[in-house]
mmCIF file of C-alpha atoms in Angstrom:
data_model
loop_
_atom_site.group_PDB
_atom_site.id
_atom_site.type_symbol
_atom_site.label_atom_id
_atom_site.label_comp_id
_atom_site.label_asym_id
_atom_site.label_seq_id
_atom_site.Cartn_x
_atom_site.Cartn_y
_atom_site.Cartn_z
ATOM 1 C CA MET A 1 2.538 0.191 9.185
ATOM 2 C CA ASP A 2 3.263 -2.955 7.228
ATOM 3 C CA VAL A 3 0.212 -5.176 6.894
ATOM 4 C CA LYS A 4 0.337 -8.856 5.928
ATOM 5 C CA ILE A 5 -3.003 -10.607 5.654
ATOM 6 C CA LEU A 6 -1.833 -14.181 6.032
ATOM 7 C CA ALA A 7 -5.298 -15.701 5.602
ATOM 8 C CA SER A 8 -8.841 -14.385 5.384
ATOM 9 C CA GLY A 9 -11.999 -16.433 5.081
ATOM 10 C CA SER A 10 -14.088 -19.151 6.661
ATOM 11 C CA ARG A 11 -11.145 -21.601 6.684
ATOM 12 C CA GLY A 12 -8.858 -19.395 8.746
ATOM 13 C CA ASN A 13 -7.947 -15.805 9.574
ATOM 14 C CA ALA A 14 -4.684 -14.164 10.610
ATOM 15 C CA THR A 15 -3.318 -10.661 9.975
ATOM 16 C CA LEU A 16 0.161 -9.482 10.966
ATOM 17 C CA ILE A 17 0.698 -5.767 11.490
ATOM 18 C CA LYS A 18 4.181 -4.357 12.019
ATOM 19 C CA THR A 19 4.903 -0.767 12.948
ATOM 20 C CA LYS A 20 8.138 1.021 13.852
ATOM 21 C CA THR A 21 7.815 -0.222 17.440
ATOM 22 C CA ALA A 22 5.459 -3.205 17.543
ATOM 23 C CA SER A 23 4.491 -6.440 15.859
ATOM 24 C CA VAL A 24 0.961 -7.702 16.505
ATOM 25 C CA LEU A 25 -1.082 -10.561 15.142
ATOM 26 C CA ILE A 26 -4.843 -10.207 14.834
ATOM 27 C CA ASP A 27 -6.313 -13.707 15.228
ATOM 28 C CA CYS A 28 -4.527 -17.004 14.684
ATOM 29 C CA GLY A 29 -7.035 -19.106 12.801
ATOM 30 C CA ILE A 30 -4.380 -20.975 10.827
ATOM 31 C CA SER A 31 -1.660 -23.296 12.074
ATOM 32 C CA TYR A 32 1.616 -22.018 13.486
ATOM 33 C CA ARG A 33 3.429 -23.718 10.616
ATOM 34 C CA GLN A 34 1.307 -21.787 8.135
ATOM 35 C CA ILE A 35 1.920 -18.515 9.973
ATOM 36 C CA LEU A 36 5.660 -19.036 9.514
ATOM 37 C CA SER A 37 5.589 -20.487 6.011
ATOM 38 C CA ARG A 38 3.377 -17.732 4.616
ATOM 39 C CA GLN A 39 6.079 -15.289 5.657
ATOM 40 C CA ASN A 40 8.874 -17.512 4.289
ATOM 41 C CA ILE A 41 10.239 -17.900 7.819
ATOM 42 C CA ILE A 42 12.254 -21.073 8.414
ATOM 43 C CA ARG A 43 13.486 -20.517 11.975
ATOM 44 C CA LYS A 44 10.874 -19.601 14.543
ATOM 45 C CA ASP A 45 13.370 -17.240 16.204
ATOM 46 C CA ASP A 46 13.083 -15.047 13.107
ATOM 47 C CA PHE A 47 9.421 -14.383 13.896
ATOM 48 C CA THR A 48 9.021 -11.506 16.331
ATOM 49 C CA LEU A 49 5.696 -10.861 18.008
ATOM 50 C CA ASP A 50 4.691 -8.433 20.753
ATOM 51 C CA ALA A 51 0.986 -9.226 21.137
ATOM 52 C CA LEU A 52 -1.927 -11.288 19.905
ATOM 53 C CA LEU A 53 -5.298 -9.592 19.454
ATOM 54 C CA ILE A 54 -8.272 -11.939 19.310
ATOM 55 C CA THR A 55 -11.554 -10.833 17.729
ATOM 56 C CA HIS A 56 -13.671 -13.798 18.919
ATOM 57 C CA GLU A 57 -13.533 -17.478 19.767
ATOM 58 C CA HIS A 58 -14.739 -19.144 16.547
ATOM 59 C CA THR A 59 -12.349 -21.822 15.341
ATOM 60 C CA ASP A 60 -11.365 -20.026 12.140
ATOM 61 C CA HIS A 61 -9.926 -17.255 14.346
ATOM 62 C CA ILE A 62 -8.209 -19.195 17.137
ATOM 63 C CA CYS A 63 -7.367 -22.749 16.014
ATOM 64 C CA GLY A 64 -3.609 -22.075 16.030
ATOM 65 C CA ILE A 65 -3.477 -20.437 19.449
ATOM 66 C CA ASN A 66 -2.051 -23.385 21.412
ATOM 67 C CA THR A 67 1.015 -23.845 19.236
ATOM 68 C CA LEU A 68 1.549 -20.137 18.669
ATOM 69 C CA LEU A 69 1.662 -19.364 22.387
ATOM 70 C CA GLY A 70 3.764 -22.441 23.012
ATOM 71 C CA ASN A 71 6.438 -20.940 20.769
ATOM 72 C CA HIS A 72 5.843 -17.246 21.456
ATOM 73 C CA PRO A 73 4.440 -16.624 24.976
ATOM 74 C CA VAL A 74 3.150 -13.140 24.202
ATOM 75 C CA LYS A 75 0.339 -11.228 25.875
ATOM 76 C CA VAL A 76 -3.110 -11.991 24.468
ATOM 77 C CA PHE A 77 -5.707 -9.223 24.360
ATOM 78 C CA LEU A 78 -9.369 -10.263 24.198
ATOM 79 C CA SER A 79 -12.755 -9.647 25.746
ATOM 80 C CA GLN A 80 -13.991 -11.548 28.787
ATOM 81 C CA GLY A 81 -16.670 -13.171 26.660
ATOM 82 C CA THR A 82 -14.093 -14.380 24.159
ATOM 83 C CA LYS A 83 -11.907 -15.731 26.969
ATOM 84 C CA ASN A 84 -14.904 -17.662 28.308
ATOM 85 C CA GLY A 85 -15.564 -18.991 24.810
ATOM 86 C CA ILE A 86 -11.967 -20.120 24.377
ATOM 87 C CA ASP A 87 -12.090 -21.894 27.735
ATOM 88 C CA SER A 88 -15.241 -23.731 26.705
ATOM 89 C CA ARG A 89 -13.509 -24.985 23.552
ATOM 90 C CA CYS A 90 -10.884 -26.791 25.661
ATOM 91 C CA TYR A 91 -7.704 -25.087 24.528
ATOM 92 C CA ASP A 92 -6.057 -26.874 27.411
ATOM 93 C CA LYS A 93 -2.493 -25.593 27.059
ATOM 94 C CA LEU A 94 -3.411 -22.006 27.805
ATOM 95 C CA GLY A 95 -3.550 -22.165 31.589
ATOM 96 C CA LYS A 96 -0.372 -20.122 31.968
ATOM 97 C CA ALA A 97 -0.976 -17.837 29.002
ATOM 98 C CA ASP A 98 -0.767 -14.102 29.657
ATOM 99 C CA PHE A 99 -4.334 -12.999 28.955
ATOM 100 C CA GLN A 100 -5.342 -9.367 29.305
ATOM 101 C CA ILE A 101 -9.078 -8.774 29.343
ATOM 102 C CA VAL A 102 -10.038 -5.590 27.497
ATOM 103 C CA ARG A 103 -13.213 -3.570 27.425
ATOM 104 C CA GLU A 104 -14.698 -1.509 24.662
ATOM 105 C CA TRP A 105 -12.858 1.785 24.014
ATOM 106 C CA ASP A 106 -10.162 1.055 26.623
ATOM 107 C CA LYS A 107 -6.870 1.931 24.966
ATOM 108 C CA ILE A 108 -4.083 -0.662 24.858
ATOM 109 C CA GLU A 109 -0.487 0.515 24.521
ATOM 110 C CA ILE A 110 1.929 -1.886 22.837
ATOM 111 C CA ASN A 111 5.141 0.103 22.775
ATOM 112 C CA ASN A 112 4.112 3.183 20.710
ATOM 113 C CA LEU A 113 1.206 1.420 19.035
ATOM 114 C CA VAL A 114 -2.195 2.323 20.488
ATOM 115 C CA VAL A 115 -4.945 -0.261 20.022
ATOM 116 C CA THR A 116 -8.590 0.474 20.784
ATOM 117 C CA PRO A 117 -11.143 -2.360 20.840
ATOM 118 C CA PHE A 118 -14.809 -1.845 20.027
ATOM 119 C CA ASN A 119 -17.828 -4.137 20.104
ATOM 120 C CA ILE A 120 -19.168 -5.682 16.915
ATOM 121 C CA SER A 121 -22.244 -7.849 16.231
ATOM 122 C CA HIS A 122 -21.677 -11.565 15.621
ATOM 123 C CA ASP A 123 -22.950 -14.862 17.026
ATOM 124 C CA ALA A 124 -20.011 -15.104 19.397
ATOM 125 C CA ASN A 125 -19.301 -14.091 22.986
ATOM 126 C CA GLU A 126 -18.469 -10.369 23.021
ATOM 127 C CA PRO A 127 -16.609 -10.108 19.680
ATOM 128 C CA LEU A 128 -14.343 -7.149 18.955
ATOM 129 C CA GLY A 129 -13.009 -5.005 16.152
ATOM 130 C CA TYR A 130 -9.833 -2.990 16.594
ATOM 131 C CA ILE A 131 -8.475 0.485 15.823
ATOM 132 C CA LEU A 132 -4.671 0.631 15.549
ATOM 133 C CA GLU A 133 -2.842 3.976 15.635
ATOM 134 C CA GLU A 134 0.806 5.019 15.527
ATOM 135 C CA ASP A 135 2.647 8.080 14.193
ATOM 136 C CA GLY A 136 -0.571 9.684 13.012
ATOM 137 C CA LYS A 137 -1.611 6.626 10.974
ATOM 138 C CA LYS A 138 -4.892 4.863 11.692
ATOM 139 C CA LEU A 139 -6.076 1.411 10.653
ATOM 140 C CA VAL A 140 -9.550 0.031 11.403
ATOM 141 C CA TYR A 141 -9.993 -3.747 11.442
ATOM 142 C CA VAL A 142 -13.539 -5.113 11.441
ATOM 143 C CA THR A 143 -14.749 -8.474 10.173
ATOM 144 C CA ASP A 144 -17.337 -11.035 11.307
ATOM 145 C CA THR A 145 -20.128 -8.621 12.078
ATOM 146 C CA GLY A 146 -23.721 -8.436 10.930
ATOM 147 C CA TYR A 147 -23.758 -4.646 11.056
ATOM 148 C CA LEU A 148 -21.746 -1.640 12.187
ATOM 149 C CA ASN A 149 -23.242 0.553 14.889
ATOM 150 C CA SER A 150 -23.697 4.017 13.375
ATOM 151 C CA ASN A 151 -23.030 5.537 16.801
ATOM 152 C CA TYR A 152 -19.435 4.364 16.387
ATOM 153 C CA PHE A 153 -18.819 6.051 13.059
ATOM 154 C CA SER A 154 -17.347 9.189 14.582
ATOM 155 C CA ARG A 155 -14.611 7.044 16.160
ATOM 156 C CA LEU A 156 -14.043 4.851 13.115
ATOM 157 C CA GLU A 157 -14.215 7.410 10.333
ATOM 158 C CA ASN A 158 -11.364 8.874 8.283
ATOM 159 C CA ALA A 159 -8.867 6.078 8.890
ATOM 160 C CA ASP A 160 -5.916 5.750 6.527
ATOM 161 C CA MET A 161 -6.835 2.119 5.900
ATOM 162 C CA TYR A 162 -9.781 -0.180 6.545
ATOM 163 C CA ILE A 163 -9.750 -3.953 6.667
ATOM 164 C CA LEU A 164 -13.467 -4.446 6.238
ATOM 165 C CA GLU A 165 -15.575 -7.552 5.845
ATOM 166 C CA SER A 166 -17.248 -8.071 2.484
ATOM 167 C CA ASN A 167 -18.459 -11.595 3.045
ATOM 168 C CA HIS A 168 -21.167 -12.464 0.572
ATOM 169 C CA ASP A 169 -23.171 -11.502 -2.458
ATOM 170 C CA ILE A 170 -26.804 -11.599 -1.335
ATOM 171 C CA GLU A 171 -28.118 -13.245 -4.499
ATOM 172 C CA MET A 172 -25.395 -15.900 -4.449
ATOM 173 C CA LEU A 173 -26.131 -16.585 -0.779
ATOM 174 C CA LEU A 174 -29.853 -17.010 -1.355
ATOM 175 C CA GLU A 175 -29.277 -19.258 -4.371
ATOM 176 C CA SER A 176 -26.659 -21.405 -2.635
ATOM 177 C CA LYS A 177 -27.286 -24.939 -1.399
ATOM 178 C CA ARG A 178 -26.832 -23.859 2.206
ATOM 179 C CA THR A 179 -29.644 -24.569 4.628
ATOM 180 C CA PHE A 180 -32.226 -21.891 5.286
ATOM 181 C CA ALA A 181 -31.033 -21.654 8.896
ATOM 182 C CA LEU A 182 -27.450 -20.988 7.787
ATOM 183 C CA LYS A 183 -28.530 -18.419 5.217
ATOM 184 C CA GLU A 184 -30.624 -16.700 7.860
ATOM 185 C CA ARG A 185 -27.685 -16.679 10.285
ATOM 186 C CA ILE A 186 -25.271 -15.172 7.757
ATOM 187 C CA TYR A 187 -27.762 -12.523 6.640
ATOM 188 C CA SER A 188 -28.780 -11.567 10.192
ATOM 189 C CA ASP A 189 -27.434 -8.798 12.434
ATOM 190 C CA LEU A 190 -25.334 -11.503 14.134
ATOM 191 C CA GLY A 191 -23.850 -12.767 10.885
ATOM 192 C CA HIS A 192 -21.656 -11.195 8.238
ATOM 193 C CA LEU A 193 -21.566 -8.025 6.164
ATOM 194 C CA SER A 194 -22.624 -8.447 2.542
ATOM 195 C CA ASN A 195 -20.841 -6.698 -0.312
ATOM 196 C CA GLU A 196 -23.566 -4.041 -0.270
ATOM 197 C CA ASP A 197 -23.308 -3.557 3.496
ATOM 198 C CA SER A 198 -19.553 -3.230 3.231
ATOM 199 C CA ALA A 199 -19.707 -0.679 0.427
ATOM 200 C CA PHE A 200 -22.329 1.487 2.154
ATOM 201 C CA ASN A 201 -20.420 1.411 5.445
ATOM 202 C CA PHE A 202 -17.186 2.306 3.720
ATOM 203 C CA PHE A 203 -18.916 5.175 1.917
ATOM 204 C CA LYS A 204 -19.927 6.619 5.293
ATOM 205 C CA LEU A 205 -16.575 5.980 6.997
ATOM 206 C CA ARG A 206 -13.992 7.076 4.453
ATOM 207 C CA GLY A 207 -12.496 10.542 4.715
ATOM 208 C CA GLU A 208 -9.780 12.726 3.289
ATOM 209 C CA LYS A 209 -7.054 10.578 4.874
ATOM 210 C CA THR A 210 -8.451 7.295 3.579
ATOM 211 C CA LYS A 211 -6.219 5.730 0.959
ATOM 212 C CA LYS A 212 -6.934 1.993 1.099
ATOM 213 C CA VAL A 213 -9.623 -0.533 1.890
ATOM 214 C CA VAL A 214 -9.044 -4.276 2.118
ATOM 215 C CA LEU A 215 -12.143 -6.368 1.458
ATOM 216 C CA ALA A 216 -11.871 -9.313 3.826
ATOM 217 C CA HIS A 217 -13.471 -12.627 4.769
ATOM 218 C CA LEU A 218 -14.949 -13.261 1.309
ATOM 219 C CA SER A 219 -17.069 -16.406 1.151
ATOM 220 C CA GLU A 220 -15.668 -18.961 -1.277
ATOM 221 C CA GLU A 221 -19.149 -20.301 -2.047
ATOM 222 C CA CYS A 222 -21.290 -17.166 -1.895
ATOM 223 C CA ASN A 223 -19.016 -14.457 -3.250
ATOM 224 C CA SER A 224 -16.247 -13.716 -5.724
ATOM 225 C CA GLU A 225 -13.591 -11.067 -6.034
ATOM 226 C CA GLU A 226 -15.317 -9.757 -9.148
ATOM 227 C CA LYS A 227 -18.682 -9.511 -7.373
ATOM 228 C CA ALA A 228 -17.206 -7.686 -4.400
ATOM 229 C CA LEU A 229 -15.348 -5.155 -6.549
ATOM 230 C CA MET A 230 -18.263 -4.633 -8.909
ATOM 231 C CA THR A 231 -20.618 -3.973 -5.999
ATOM 232 C CA PHE A 232 -18.275 -1.363 -4.540
ATOM 233 C CA PHE A 233 -17.931 0.471 -7.830
ATOM 234 C CA ASP A 234 -21.662 0.238 -8.604
ATOM 235 C CA ILE A 235 -22.700 1.640 -5.227
ATOM 236 C CA PHE A 236 -20.179 4.468 -5.318
ATOM 237 C CA ASN A 237 -21.263 5.323 -8.867
ATOM 238 C CA THR A 238 -24.901 5.345 -7.739
ATOM 239 C CA LEU A 239 -23.967 7.666 -4.884
ATOM 240 C CA GLU A 240 -21.987 9.808 -7.356
ATOM 241 C CA SER A 241 -18.832 9.400 -5.312
ATOM 242 C CA ASP A 242 -15.439 8.969 -6.960
ATOM 243 C CA ILE A 243 -13.182 6.210 -5.608
ATOM 244 C CA SER A 244 -10.735 6.153 -8.499
ATOM 245 C CA GLU A 245 -7.885 7.335 -6.262
ATOM 246 C CA LEU A 246 -8.566 4.699 -3.600
ATOM 247 C CA GLU A 247 -6.760 1.369 -3.562
ATOM 248 C CA ILE A 248 -9.194 -1.510 -3.143
ATOM 249 C CA ILE A 249 -7.466 -4.741 -2.145
ATOM 250 C CA ILE A 250 -8.953 -8.230 -1.884
ATOM 251 C CA ALA A 251 -7.794 -10.396 1.032
ATOM 252 C CA LYS A 252 -7.349 -14.058 0.157
ATOM 253 C CA GLN A 253 -7.791 -17.376 1.918
ATOM 254 C CA ASN A 254 -4.735 -19.209 0.641
ATOM 255 C CA PHE A 255 -2.272 -16.468 -0.261
ATOM 256 C CA VAL A 256 -0.599 -13.629 1.616
ATOM 257 C CA VAL A 257 -1.693 -10.118 0.724
ATOM 258 C CA GLU A 258 0.728 -7.363 1.679
ATOM 259 C CA THR A 259 0.236 -3.609 1.840
ATOM 260 C CA LYS A 260 1.452 -0.708 3.937
ATOM 261 C CA LEU A 261 0.651 2.768 5.198
#
């Protein structure tokens, strides 16, 4: 699997995953022009896409959907709640779009790529994370969630790679100029994973196969790359667990981050 995180953060999210048989985009929260330019693609015909996976209907995850589907009429996989949310946001060019409603744990086959959606916890209508598997490789994608259900760990554990939210440093969030209501929302079970949450979840999920974790959706105001990395290393040191052989990657808002399995 080749993974290109085109954008990650509160100003837009899009991740392109290419396997031997499929090319899928998770979210399209940046413009179509940005999707092409961040891959150095000049002609739209040079951009191949088999499917669009939507996590939820917030603008930073879907704002480019009209133009994307206008140029690449691919099948869109999403929950019924997310579809309802998109409809309510008046994306009026999508009447003929090929939407496929998915339910938790129902497997989606995109050529040889198997995608499994699972419910997450966010202040959106039925948001989803995704497991992607092909040729024995497994990637788990989960951002925009206030917590991870421990009952799901047996299905999510021991992936080769995780793209995992590490949104905020708790102290920076509390000391920020954001309103109390916004701080409460972010910190709640319907908000976002903190650096500490992310590190503890990753500690429980990683296994012998796990080689990489991408820390995603970092807040520009209430986090930093240094804080996120330091928290991961501090928590793993406290738990006396060695992560020296793991590759920890930081997803960025304005620059493409590439990696592969």
